[in-house]
Amino acid sequence: MTPTRVYVRGAVLDAVGEPVVVRALELIRPRAAEVRVRMLASGVCHSDLHVRDGEWDRPTPIVMGHEGAGIVEAVGPGVDSPRIGDLVALSWLIPCGTCRSCRRGHVWACPDSPSYRHALLDGEIPFRTAHTGQPIRAYCAIGTMAEAVVVPAVAAIPVPPGTDPAVAALIGCCVTTGVGAVLKTAAVQAGASVAVIGLGGVGLSCVMGAVVAGASRIVAVDRVASKLDAATWVGATDTLLAEGDAASTVRALRDLTDGGPDFVFEAIGRPDTVELAIAALPLGGTAVLVGLTPLGARASFEAYPFVDGSRRILGSNYGFAVPAIDFPQYAAWTLDGRLPVGRLIDRRLGLDDVEEAFAAMRRGEYTRQVIDFG
Ligand SMILES: NC(=O)c1ccc[n+]([C@@H]2O[C@H](COP(=O)([O-])OP(=O)(O)OC[C@H]3O[C@@H](n4cnc5c(N)ncnc54)[C@H](O)[C@@H]3O)[C@@H](O)[C@H]2O)c1
Ligand SMILES: [Zn+2]
Ligand SMILES: [Zn+2]
């Protein structure tokens, strides 16, 4: 017998700037083209912290989390894929399927995604508080910081059996974002020199992507020394502690890369490090902006040498991902050792520890924290 109601615990942000609290929630049953996923792991990404701290404008109340994996435990009528029992990584960008970007296959640039309404495809909101029945949205329409979620079937991408669920969770955001920024957005060529500024889950994934691309030098930059060790473990050839002013970091980057890195990836989301990334470029160099700033933030650069030197700036959302193709590929690369994603995970916590995880992230501690539902 299928239970008529499913109750779960979920980490809810009642209002931006307030602490996340774990609440008992009622979850709707999967309808046509929807599935229910029993969560196994949810990574804690800085994009969750941007929302928590009110740097972005998002509707509340909302179940947090957008980097997760679990097992499909129920499917709605007519759903052929995924199947019950599949291990799936969840995509935080669900394409509308009809806009100009989607028609071109550029699903990462879909502006009409239900993910931006934090609701299911028809606007239905998947969670209710168990006691009052108040609707609670799901961040990016997946809200991975709950024991189970109901998502569109297209958002639940099967990954090979044997993939560590925590690794599969990270494929849902930071791995796809960072590896894809290098391999897809920038299409870094073998032999190119690369710098990565900011070494959280996203920046370290840029480092791993640069290794796969065959970059000749990979300079990893952070203001926290322990992050430099983590970068070395995943393949950086050189590290740089950003402790002085921007000009000295730029000089050091140029010294390490014969006049400046061919590609600089900014994986923090601060105007000053965006400007640093652009300032470090050699002639013909490319800055790839992956970090997301608070809304309204601006960065500037001197235009003449930028044009005269044929430099480029690229924005990269979700690593230009086509999740149904890229998630299984990245998962296969974790299984054959090409992407050592497991090394990013240096802290596992429970659902009640989300605020503690955010506090550690603000302090620059840990490379990737994962909520373990097991
Ligand atoms: N473009 C996308 O699609 C996408 C997807 C996911 C995340 N993001 C964004 O990427 C950024 C990084 O996410 P994360 O989860 O890896 O964050 P994180 O907080 O885990 O890592 C950020 C790193 O930057 C370092 N840092 C901070 N200020 C610095 C400075 N001034 N100089 C040098 N290093 C500094 C920190 O020590 C930390 O290691 C966030 O802005 C996030 O919102 C973008
Ligand atoms: Zn993320
Ligand atoms: Zn679209």
Short mmCIF file of C-alpha atoms and ligand atoms in Angstrom, two decimals:
data_model
loop_
_atom_site.label_atom_id
_atom_site.label_comp_id
_atom_site.label_asym_id
_atom_site.label_seq_id
_atom_site.Cartn_x
_atom_site.Cartn_y
_atom_site.Cartn_z
CA MET A 1 0.00 0.00 0.00
CA THR A 2 1.29 3.45 -0.91
CA PRO A 3 0.95 5.78 2.07
CA THR A 4 -1.35 8.70 1.33
CA ARG A 5 0.88 11.12 3.18
CA VAL A 6 4.62 11.29 3.53
CA TYR A 7 6.21 13.22 6.34
CA VAL A 8 9.84 14.29 6.31
CA ARG A 9 12.18 16.56 8.22
CA GLY A 10 13.55 19.48 6.22
CA ALA A 11 15.86 22.47 6.80
CA VAL A 12 13.63 25.52 6.32
CA LEU A 13 14.61 29.15 5.89
CA ASP A 14 11.59 31.09 7.20
CA ALA A 15 13.02 34.50 6.25
CA VAL A 16 16.37 35.56 4.80
CA GLY A 17 18.90 36.49 7.45
CA GLU A 18 17.31 34.16 10.01
CA PRO A 19 18.72 30.82 11.11
CA VAL A 20 17.60 27.73 9.25
CA VAL A 21 15.36 25.48 11.37
CA VAL A 22 14.48 21.83 10.91
CA ARG A 23 10.72 21.35 10.61
CA ALA A 24 8.34 18.43 10.17
CA LEU A 25 6.94 18.72 6.65
CA GLU A 26 4.29 16.99 4.62
CA LEU A 27 5.40 16.09 1.10
CA ILE A 28 2.98 15.85 -1.83
CA ARG A 29 2.80 12.56 -3.74
CA PRO A 30 4.53 12.46 -7.12
CA ARG A 31 2.14 13.30 -9.95
CA ALA A 32 2.61 12.78 -13.70
CA ALA A 33 6.24 13.45 -14.74
CA GLU A 34 7.36 13.64 -11.08
CA VAL A 35 9.33 11.33 -8.80
CA ARG A 36 9.99 11.08 -5.07
CA VAL A 37 13.62 10.74 -4.06
CA ARG A 38 14.74 9.53 -0.64
CA MET A 39 17.77 11.73 -0.03
CA LEU A 40 21.10 10.17 0.90
CA ALA A 41 23.38 13.20 0.79
CA SER A 42 23.23 16.96 0.29
CA GLY A 43 26.29 19.15 -0.14
CA VAL A 44 26.43 22.60 1.41
CA CYS A 45 27.20 25.12 -1.37
CA HIS A 46 27.98 28.80 -0.96
CA SER A 47 24.89 29.56 -3.06
CA ASP A 48 22.81 28.28 -0.09
CA LEU A 49 24.73 30.67 2.15
CA HIS A 50 24.13 33.62 -0.23
CA VAL A 51 20.38 32.92 0.18
CA ARG A 52 20.57 32.39 3.95
CA ASP A 53 22.46 35.67 4.38
CA GLY A 54 20.05 37.69 2.21
CA GLU A 55 22.56 38.46 -0.56
CA TRP A 56 20.08 37.23 -3.15
CA ASP A 57 16.39 37.87 -3.43
CA ARG A 58 14.61 34.53 -2.94
CA PRO A 59 11.04 33.74 -1.77
CA THR A 60 10.57 32.29 1.72
CA PRO A 61 9.72 30.09 3.49
CA ILE A 62 11.84 27.63 1.53
CA VAL A 63 13.52 24.26 2.04
CA MET A 64 17.22 24.85 1.50
CA GLY A 65 19.74 22.87 -0.56
CA HIS A 66 20.37 22.33 -4.26
CA GLU A 67 23.26 19.82 -4.37
CA GLY A 68 21.90 16.38 -3.60
CA ALA A 69 21.55 12.73 -4.45
CA GLY A 70 19.31 9.89 -3.35
CA ILE A 71 17.31 6.84 -4.36
CA VAL A 72 14.07 7.05 -6.33
CA GLU A 73 11.38 5.53 -4.11
CA ALA A 74 8.17 6.43 -5.96
CA VAL A 75 7.28 7.60 -9.45
CA GLY A 76 4.21 9.39 -10.75
CA PRO A 77 1.91 8.00 -13.47
CA GLY A 78 3.65 7.49 -16.82
CA VAL A 79 7.22 7.98 -15.60
CA ASP A 80 9.59 5.54 -17.36
CA SER A 81 12.86 7.11 -16.26
CA PRO A 82 14.28 7.23 -13.68
CA ARG A 83 13.07 3.97 -12.16
CA ILE A 84 12.36 3.06 -8.55
CA GLY A 85 15.66 2.08 -6.92
CA ASP A 86 17.87 4.22 -9.19
CA LEU A 87 20.62 6.30 -7.59
CA VAL A 88 20.06 9.82 -8.93
CA ALA A 89 21.85 13.16 -8.71
CA LEU A 90 19.47 16.10 -8.79
CA SER A 91 19.84 18.95 -11.28
CA TRP A 92 19.13 22.41 -9.87
CA LEU A 93 18.27 23.81 -13.28
CA ILE A 94 15.18 22.23 -14.79
CA PRO A 95 14.79 23.41 -18.39
CA CYS A 96 11.43 24.86 -19.45
CA GLY A 97 12.00 23.15 -22.80
CA THR A 98 10.46 25.89 -24.93
CA CYS A 99 12.42 29.15 -24.51
CA ARG A 100 15.07 30.34 -26.99
CA SER A 101 17.95 28.96 -24.88
CA CYS A 102 16.27 25.56 -24.46
CA ARG A 103 15.48 25.35 -28.19
CA ARG A 104 19.19 25.87 -28.87
CA GLY A 105 20.15 23.20 -26.36
CA HIS A 106 21.64 25.81 -24.02
CA VAL A 107 19.59 24.61 -21.08
CA TRP A 108 22.00 26.21 -18.55
CA ALA A 109 20.80 29.61 -19.82
CA CYS A 110 17.05 28.91 -19.50
CA PRO A 111 15.39 31.98 -17.95
CA ASP A 112 11.96 30.33 -17.56
CA SER A 113 13.05 27.39 -15.48
CA PRO A 114 10.70 26.39 -12.64
CA SER A 115 13.94 26.29 -10.61
CA TYR A 116 13.78 30.09 -10.47
CA ARG A 117 10.23 29.90 -9.08
CA HIS A 118 11.31 27.25 -6.53
CA ALA A 119 8.21 25.25 -7.38
CA LEU A 120 7.23 22.31 -9.59
CA LEU A 121 6.55 22.73 -13.33
CA ASP A 122 2.90 23.77 -12.88
CA GLY A 123 3.67 26.03 -9.91
CA GLU A 124 2.66 23.46 -7.27
CA ILE A 125 4.67 23.76 -4.07
CA PRO A 126 5.88 20.35 -2.84
CA PHE A 127 6.10 20.85 0.93
CA ARG A 128 3.62 21.92 3.65
CA THR A 129 4.32 22.37 7.31
CA ALA A 130 2.94 19.31 9.06
CA HIS A 131 1.09 21.34 11.69
CA THR A 132 -0.35 24.37 9.91
CA GLY A 133 -0.34 23.29 6.25
CA GLN A 134 1.61 26.38 5.20
CA PRO A 135 3.21 25.83 1.74
CA ILE A 136 7.01 25.73 1.79
CA ARG A 137 8.91 26.15 -1.48
CA ALA A 138 11.87 23.99 -2.51
CA TYR A 139 15.07 25.89 -3.36
CA CYS A 140 15.67 25.60 -7.14
CA ALA A 141 12.62 23.30 -7.22
CA ILE A 142 14.64 20.50 -5.58
CA GLY A 143 15.22 21.58 -1.92
CA THR A 144 17.76 18.84 -1.19
CA MET A 145 18.04 19.49 2.56
CA ALA A 146 15.02 17.32 3.35
CA GLU A 147 14.79 13.60 4.00
CA ALA A 148 12.79 13.14 0.78
CA VAL A 149 11.79 15.44 -2.08
CA VAL A 150 9.33 15.37 -4.97
CA VAL A 151 10.94 16.71 -8.16
CA PRO A 152 10.26 16.69 -11.90
CA ALA A 153 11.49 13.36 -13.32
CA VAL A 154 13.83 15.27 -15.68
CA ALA A 155 15.67 16.69 -12.65
CA ALA A 156 16.56 13.24 -11.28
CA ILE A 157 19.48 11.96 -13.36
CA PRO A 158 20.59 8.33 -12.87
CA VAL A 159 24.29 7.90 -12.18
CA PRO A 160 26.19 4.59 -12.35
CA PRO A 161 25.59 2.16 -9.48
CA GLY A 162 28.58 2.21 -7.16
CA THR A 163 28.91 5.98 -7.23
CA ASP A 164 29.33 7.25 -3.64
CA PRO A 165 26.05 9.11 -2.89
CA ALA A 166 28.01 12.06 -1.41
CA VAL A 167 30.03 12.28 -4.61
CA ALA A 168 26.82 12.06 -6.65
CA ALA A 169 25.44 14.94 -4.57
CA LEU A 170 28.46 17.11 -5.46
CA ILE A 171 27.98 16.28 -9.13
CA GLY A 172 24.62 18.02 -8.70
CA CYS A 173 26.31 21.39 -8.26
CA CYS A 174 29.98 22.13 -7.56
CA VAL A 175 31.56 19.43 -9.73
CA THR A 176 29.38 20.15 -12.75
CA THR A 177 29.84 23.91 -12.24
CA GLY A 178 33.64 23.84 -11.94
CA VAL A 179 34.57 20.99 -14.29
CA GLY A 180 32.10 22.28 -16.89
CA ALA A 181 33.45 25.85 -16.64
CA VAL A 182 36.86 24.52 -17.66
CA LEU A 183 35.90 21.85 -20.22
CA LYS A 184 32.74 23.34 -21.71
CA THR A 185 32.52 27.11 -21.14
CA ALA A 186 36.24 27.85 -21.59
CA ALA A 187 37.20 24.69 -23.54
CA VAL A 188 40.72 24.92 -22.09
CA GLN A 189 43.24 23.35 -24.47
CA ALA A 190 45.96 20.89 -23.44
CA GLY A 191 49.11 22.77 -22.53
CA ALA A 192 47.35 26.00 -21.50
CA SER A 193 48.13 27.63 -18.16
CA VAL A 194 45.28 28.04 -15.67
CA ALA A 195 44.76 29.90 -12.40
CA VAL A 196 41.84 29.29 -10.06
CA ILE A 197 40.98 31.93 -7.46
CA GLY A 198 38.90 30.58 -4.55
CA LEU A 199 39.21 26.92 -3.55
CA GLY A 200 35.86 25.80 -2.18
CA GLY A 201 33.96 22.96 -3.87
CA VAL A 202 33.53 25.02 -7.03
CA GLY A 203 37.16 26.22 -7.34
CA LEU A 204 38.60 22.77 -6.55
CA SER A 205 36.34 21.37 -9.25
CA CYS A 206 37.85 23.91 -11.66
CA VAL A 207 41.27 22.54 -10.63
CA MET A 208 40.11 18.96 -11.34
CA GLY A 209 38.69 20.07 -14.69
CA ALA A 210 42.02 21.71 -15.59
CA VAL A 211 43.79 18.40 -14.88
CA VAL A 212 41.37 16.56 -17.20
CA ALA A 213 41.95 19.25 -19.87
CA GLY A 214 45.72 18.66 -19.70
CA ALA A 215 46.64 22.16 -18.53
CA SER A 216 50.42 22.59 -18.18
CA ARG A 217 50.29 24.79 -15.07
CA ILE A 218 47.43 24.99 -12.58
CA VAL A 219 47.95 27.73 -10.00
CA ALA A 220 45.53 27.54 -7.08
CA VAL A 221 44.87 30.75 -5.10
CA ASP A 222 43.07 31.20 -1.77
CA ARG A 223 43.42 33.29 1.36
CA VAL A 224 43.18 30.20 3.59
CA ALA A 225 46.35 28.06 3.65
CA SER A 226 44.58 24.70 4.18
CA LYS A 227 42.72 25.20 0.88
CA LEU A 228 46.06 25.24 -0.92
CA ASP A 229 46.86 21.72 0.38
CA ALA A 230 43.45 20.53 -0.82
CA ALA A 231 44.18 21.97 -4.27
CA THR A 232 47.49 20.10 -4.41
CA TRP A 233 45.70 16.82 -3.56
CA VAL A 234 43.40 17.26 -6.57
CA GLY A 235 46.13 18.24 -9.03
CA ALA A 236 47.23 21.88 -8.73
CA THR A 237 50.87 22.30 -9.79
CA ASP A 238 51.43 25.54 -7.85
CA THR A 239 49.72 27.34 -4.99
CA LEU A 240 49.54 30.96 -3.95
CA LEU A 241 48.38 32.34 -0.61
CA ALA A 242 46.48 35.57 -1.34
CA GLU A 243 47.56 37.45 1.77
CA GLY A 244 48.93 40.69 0.32
CA ASP A 245 47.30 43.30 -1.90
CA ALA A 246 45.86 42.42 -5.32
CA ALA A 247 48.88 43.84 -7.15
CA SER A 248 51.27 41.45 -5.40
CA THR A 249 48.97 38.46 -6.16
CA VAL A 250 48.87 39.51 -9.83
CA ARG A 251 52.69 39.79 -9.91
CA ALA A 252 53.07 36.35 -8.34
CA LEU A 253 50.59 34.83 -10.81
CA ARG A 254 52.49 36.35 -13.75
CA ASP A 255 55.81 35.06 -12.40
CA LEU A 256 54.44 31.52 -12.13
CA THR A 257 52.89 31.46 -15.61
CA ASP A 258 55.29 33.15 -18.01
CA GLY A 259 53.50 36.51 -17.98
CA GLY A 260 49.98 35.52 -16.89
CA PRO A 261 47.65 32.47 -16.99
CA ASP A 262 45.88 31.79 -20.30
CA PHE A 263 42.71 31.19 -18.27
CA VAL A 264 41.79 32.58 -14.84
CA PHE A 265 38.73 31.12 -13.10
CA GLU A 266 37.14 33.28 -10.39
CA ALA A 267 35.27 30.92 -8.03
CA ILE A 268 34.41 33.20 -5.11
CA GLY A 269 31.98 35.90 -6.30
CA ARG A 270 33.60 39.11 -5.04
CA PRO A 271 34.11 42.26 -7.12
CA ASP A 272 37.74 42.58 -5.97
CA THR A 273 38.67 39.04 -7.01
CA VAL A 274 36.76 39.45 -10.31
CA GLU A 275 38.95 42.51 -10.94
CA LEU A 276 42.03 40.54 -9.89
CA ALA A 277 41.17 37.75 -12.37
CA ILE A 278 40.92 40.27 -15.22
CA ALA A 279 44.05 42.16 -14.15
CA ALA A 280 46.15 38.97 -14.19
CA LEU A 281 45.36 38.13 -17.84
CA PRO A 282 48.16 38.10 -20.41
CA LEU A 283 47.57 39.12 -24.01
CA GLY A 284 44.79 36.92 -25.41
CA GLY A 285 43.91 35.60 -21.95
CA THR A 286 40.42 34.66 -20.75
CA ALA A 287 38.80 35.34 -17.38
CA VAL A 288 35.97 32.92 -16.58
CA LEU A 289 33.58 34.19 -13.92
CA VAL A 290 32.02 31.31 -11.99
CA GLY A 291 31.55 32.81 -8.51
CA LEU A 292 28.25 34.61 -7.95
CA THR A 293 28.36 38.02 -6.26
CA PRO A 294 25.66 39.56 -4.10
CA LEU A 295 22.97 41.02 -6.38
CA GLY A 296 23.79 44.51 -7.63
CA ALA A 297 27.57 44.20 -7.14
CA ARG A 298 29.68 45.71 -9.91
CA ALA A 299 33.29 45.20 -11.01
CA SER A 300 35.35 47.34 -13.38
CA PHE A 301 38.46 47.12 -15.55
CA GLU A 302 40.46 49.42 -17.79
CA ALA A 303 38.96 49.07 -21.25
CA TYR A 304 41.82 50.06 -23.57
CA PRO A 305 44.37 47.35 -22.71
CA PHE A 306 41.56 44.80 -22.50
CA VAL A 307 40.58 45.44 -26.13
CA ASP A 308 44.10 46.12 -27.39
CA GLY A 309 45.26 42.83 -25.83
CA SER A 310 42.33 40.78 -27.22
CA ARG A 311 41.37 39.59 -23.75
CA ARG A 312 38.04 37.89 -22.98
CA ILE A 313 35.61 37.56 -20.07
CA LEU A 314 33.15 34.64 -19.98
CA GLY A 315 30.30 34.07 -17.54
CA SER A 316 29.63 30.43 -16.75
CA ASN A 317 26.32 29.25 -15.28
CA TYR A 318 26.17 25.61 -14.10
CA GLY A 319 29.25 24.73 -16.17
CA PHE A 320 27.16 24.90 -19.38
CA ALA A 321 25.66 21.61 -18.20
CA VAL A 322 23.30 19.34 -20.03
CA PRO A 323 22.73 17.28 -16.87
CA ALA A 324 21.34 14.14 -18.51
CA ILE A 325 24.57 13.84 -20.51
CA ASP A 326 27.14 15.43 -18.21
CA PHE A 327 26.17 13.93 -14.81
CA PRO A 328 26.73 10.28 -15.90
CA GLN A 329 29.97 11.31 -17.62
CA TYR A 330 31.33 13.09 -14.55
CA ALA A 331 30.22 10.19 -12.35
CA ALA A 332 32.08 7.75 -14.62
CA TRP A 333 35.19 9.92 -14.29
CA THR A 334 34.92 9.75 -10.50
CA LEU A 335 34.76 5.94 -10.73
CA ASP A 336 37.84 5.65 -12.98
CA GLY A 337 39.79 8.10 -10.80
CA ARG A 338 40.00 10.99 -13.27
CA LEU A 339 37.96 13.24 -10.97
CA PRO A 340 38.98 12.65 -7.32
CA VAL A 341 35.77 14.24 -6.02
CA GLY A 342 35.81 12.22 -2.79
CA ARG A 343 38.85 14.23 -1.67
CA LEU A 344 36.73 17.38 -1.54
CA ILE A 345 34.50 15.99 1.21
CA ASP A 346 36.12 16.76 4.54
CA ARG A 347 33.14 16.99 6.86
CA ARG A 348 29.90 15.02 7.17
CA LEU A 349 27.08 16.31 9.34
CA GLY A 350 23.40 15.80 10.08
CA LEU A 351 20.38 17.79 9.00
CA ASP A 352 20.31 19.59 12.34
CA ASP A 353 23.80 21.02 11.70
CA VAL A 354 23.08 23.25 8.69
CA GLU A 355 23.63 26.48 10.64
CA GLU A 356 26.92 25.14 11.97
CA ALA A 357 27.95 24.28 8.40
CA PHE A 358 27.12 27.82 7.27
CA ALA A 359 29.15 29.32 10.13
CA ALA A 360 32.17 27.18 9.16
CA MET A 361 31.78 28.21 5.52
CA ARG A 362 31.76 31.91 6.48
CA ARG A 363 35.05 31.30 8.29
CA GLY A 364 36.54 29.62 5.20
CA GLU A 365 36.76 26.23 6.92
CA TYR A 366 36.38 22.86 5.11
CA THR A 367 36.43 22.31 1.36
CA ARG A 368 33.00 20.63 1.05
CA GLN A 369 30.62 19.78 3.87
CA VAL A 370 27.99 17.12 3.19
CA ILE A 371 24.78 16.42 5.05
CA ASP A 372 24.48 12.67 5.43
CA PHE A 373 20.95 11.30 5.70
CA GLY A 374 22.13 7.70 6.08
N1 LIG B 1 28.09 29.85 -11.68
C1 LIG B 1 27.41 28.88 -11.10
O1 LIG B 1 26.59 28.22 -11.73
C2 LIG B 1 27.65 28.57 -9.65
C3 LIG B 1 27.27 27.33 -9.12
C4 LIG B 1 27.58 27.04 -7.80
C5 LIG B 1 28.18 27.99 -6.99
N2 LIG B 1 28.50 29.20 -7.53
C6 LIG B 1 29.14 30.24 -6.74
O2 LIG B 1 30.54 29.92 -6.68
C7 LIG B 1 31.10 30.56 -5.52
C8 LIG B 1 31.94 29.57 -4.75
O3 LIG B 1 31.13 28.57 -4.18
P1 LIG B 1 31.73 27.50 -3.14
O4 LIG B 1 30.58 26.70 -2.66
O5 LIG B 1 32.91 26.85 -3.72
O6 LIG B 1 32.20 28.52 -1.97
P2 LIG B 1 33.16 28.32 -0.70
O7 LIG B 1 32.75 29.33 0.30
O8 LIG B 1 33.20 26.88 -0.30
O9 LIG B 1 34.60 28.66 -1.29
C9 LIG B 1 35.05 29.98 -1.52
C10 LIG B 1 36.55 30.00 -1.32
O10 LIG B 1 37.02 31.34 -1.60
C11 LIG B 1 37.99 31.69 -0.64
N3 LIG B 1 38.05 33.15 -0.56
C12 LIG B 1 37.11 33.99 -0.07
N4 LIG B 1 37.51 35.27 -0.19
C13 LIG B 1 38.72 35.24 -0.78
C14 LIG B 1 39.65 36.23 -1.19
N5 LIG B 1 39.39 37.53 -1.01
N6 LIG B 1 40.80 35.84 -1.78
C15 LIG B 1 41.08 34.53 -1.97
N7 LIG B 1 40.24 33.53 -1.60
C16 LIG B 1 39.08 33.89 -1.01
C17 LIG B 1 37.52 31.01 0.64
O11 LIG B 1 38.60 30.83 1.55
C18 LIG B 1 37.01 29.69 0.09
O12 LIG B 1 38.03 28.69 0.06
C19 LIG B 1 29.91 31.14 -4.75
O13 LIG B 1 29.74 32.51 -5.07
C20 LIG B 1 28.74 30.33 -5.30
O14 LIG B 1 27.52 31.01 -5.13
C21 LIG B 1 28.27 29.50 -8.84
ZN ZN B 2 25.66 25.25 -5.70
ZN ZN B 3 13.97 27.28 -21.25
#
